[in-house]
Short mmCIF file of C-alpha atoms in Angstrom, two decimals:
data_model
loop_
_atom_site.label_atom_id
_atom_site.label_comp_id
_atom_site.label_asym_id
_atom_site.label_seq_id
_atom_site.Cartn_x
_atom_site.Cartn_y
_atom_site.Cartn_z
CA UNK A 21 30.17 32.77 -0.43
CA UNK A 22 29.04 29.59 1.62
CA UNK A 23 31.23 27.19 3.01
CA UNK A 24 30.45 23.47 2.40
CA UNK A 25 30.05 21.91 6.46
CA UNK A 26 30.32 18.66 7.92
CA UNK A 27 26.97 19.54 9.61
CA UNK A 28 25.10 20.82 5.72
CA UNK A 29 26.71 17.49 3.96
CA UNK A 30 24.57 15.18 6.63
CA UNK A 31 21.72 17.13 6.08
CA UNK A 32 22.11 16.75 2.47
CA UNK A 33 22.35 13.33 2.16
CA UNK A 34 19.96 12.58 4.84
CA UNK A 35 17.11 14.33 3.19
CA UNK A 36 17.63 13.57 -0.22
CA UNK A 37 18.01 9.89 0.62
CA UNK A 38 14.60 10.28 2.57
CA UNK A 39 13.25 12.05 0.08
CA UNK A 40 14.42 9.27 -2.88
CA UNK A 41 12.89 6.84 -0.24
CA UNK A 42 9.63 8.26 -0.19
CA UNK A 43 9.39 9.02 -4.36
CA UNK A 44 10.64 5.60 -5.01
CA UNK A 45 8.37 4.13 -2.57
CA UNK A 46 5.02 5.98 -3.86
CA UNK A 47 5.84 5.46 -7.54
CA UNK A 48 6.47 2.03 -6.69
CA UNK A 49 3.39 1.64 -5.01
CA UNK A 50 1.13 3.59 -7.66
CA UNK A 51 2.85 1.48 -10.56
CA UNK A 52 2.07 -1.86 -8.96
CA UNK A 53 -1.77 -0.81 -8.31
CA UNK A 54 -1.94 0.33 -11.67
CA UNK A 55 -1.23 -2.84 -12.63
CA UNK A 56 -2.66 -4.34 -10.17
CA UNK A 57 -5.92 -3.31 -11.26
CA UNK A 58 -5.48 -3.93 -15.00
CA UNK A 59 -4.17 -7.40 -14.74
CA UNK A 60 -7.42 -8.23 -12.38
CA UNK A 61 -9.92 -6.39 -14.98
CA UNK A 62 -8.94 -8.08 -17.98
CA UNK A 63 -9.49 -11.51 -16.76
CA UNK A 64 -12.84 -12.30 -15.28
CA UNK A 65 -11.94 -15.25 -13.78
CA UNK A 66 -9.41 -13.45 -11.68
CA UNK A 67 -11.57 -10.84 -11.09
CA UNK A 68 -14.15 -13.54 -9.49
CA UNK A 69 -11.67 -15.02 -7.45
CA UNK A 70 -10.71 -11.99 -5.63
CA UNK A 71 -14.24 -10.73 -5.18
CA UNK A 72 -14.82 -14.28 -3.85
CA UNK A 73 -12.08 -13.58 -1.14
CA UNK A 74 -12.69 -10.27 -0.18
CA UNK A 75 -16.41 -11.11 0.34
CA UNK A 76 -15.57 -13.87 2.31
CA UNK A 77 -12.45 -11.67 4.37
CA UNK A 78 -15.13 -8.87 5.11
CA UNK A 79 -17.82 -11.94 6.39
CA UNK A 80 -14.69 -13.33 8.69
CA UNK A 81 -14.29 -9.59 10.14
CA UNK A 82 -17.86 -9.15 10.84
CA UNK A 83 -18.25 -12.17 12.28
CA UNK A 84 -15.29 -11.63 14.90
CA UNK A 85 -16.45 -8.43 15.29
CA UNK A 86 -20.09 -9.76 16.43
CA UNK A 87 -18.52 -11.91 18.75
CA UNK A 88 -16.23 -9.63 20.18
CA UNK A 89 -19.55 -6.74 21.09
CA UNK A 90 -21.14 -9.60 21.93
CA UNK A 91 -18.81 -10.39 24.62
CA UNK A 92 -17.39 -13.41 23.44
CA UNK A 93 -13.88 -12.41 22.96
#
């Protein structure tokens, strides 16, 4: 039979503790876009607003971007 080992108890506890890390990190981050999303869809006003912003975000980014090929930056 196997003999618990200093070296197998790190290992243990290092890759179950990444590996809670990671699940609790994804299923934290699915959960929130989830609701996210519904919390944005059911009100249209919010859902204006942050069309609004984004539009204007990706106009900013082209706009630097312009100015950057065109050598301005």
């Amino acid at each position: 039979m196997l003999q618990p080992t200093t070296v197998g108890d790190i290992a243990t506890y290092l890759f179950f503790s990444a590996g809670g890390l990671f699940l609790g990190g994804e299923t934290g981050l699915l959960t929130g876009s989830y609701s996210a999303s519904r919390t944005i869809s059911r009100d249209p006003e919010s859902r204006a607003r942050v069309e609004t912003a984004f539009r204007k975000l990706r106009a900013d980014v082209l706009r630097k971007e312009a100015d950057r090929l065109d050598g301005g930056g």
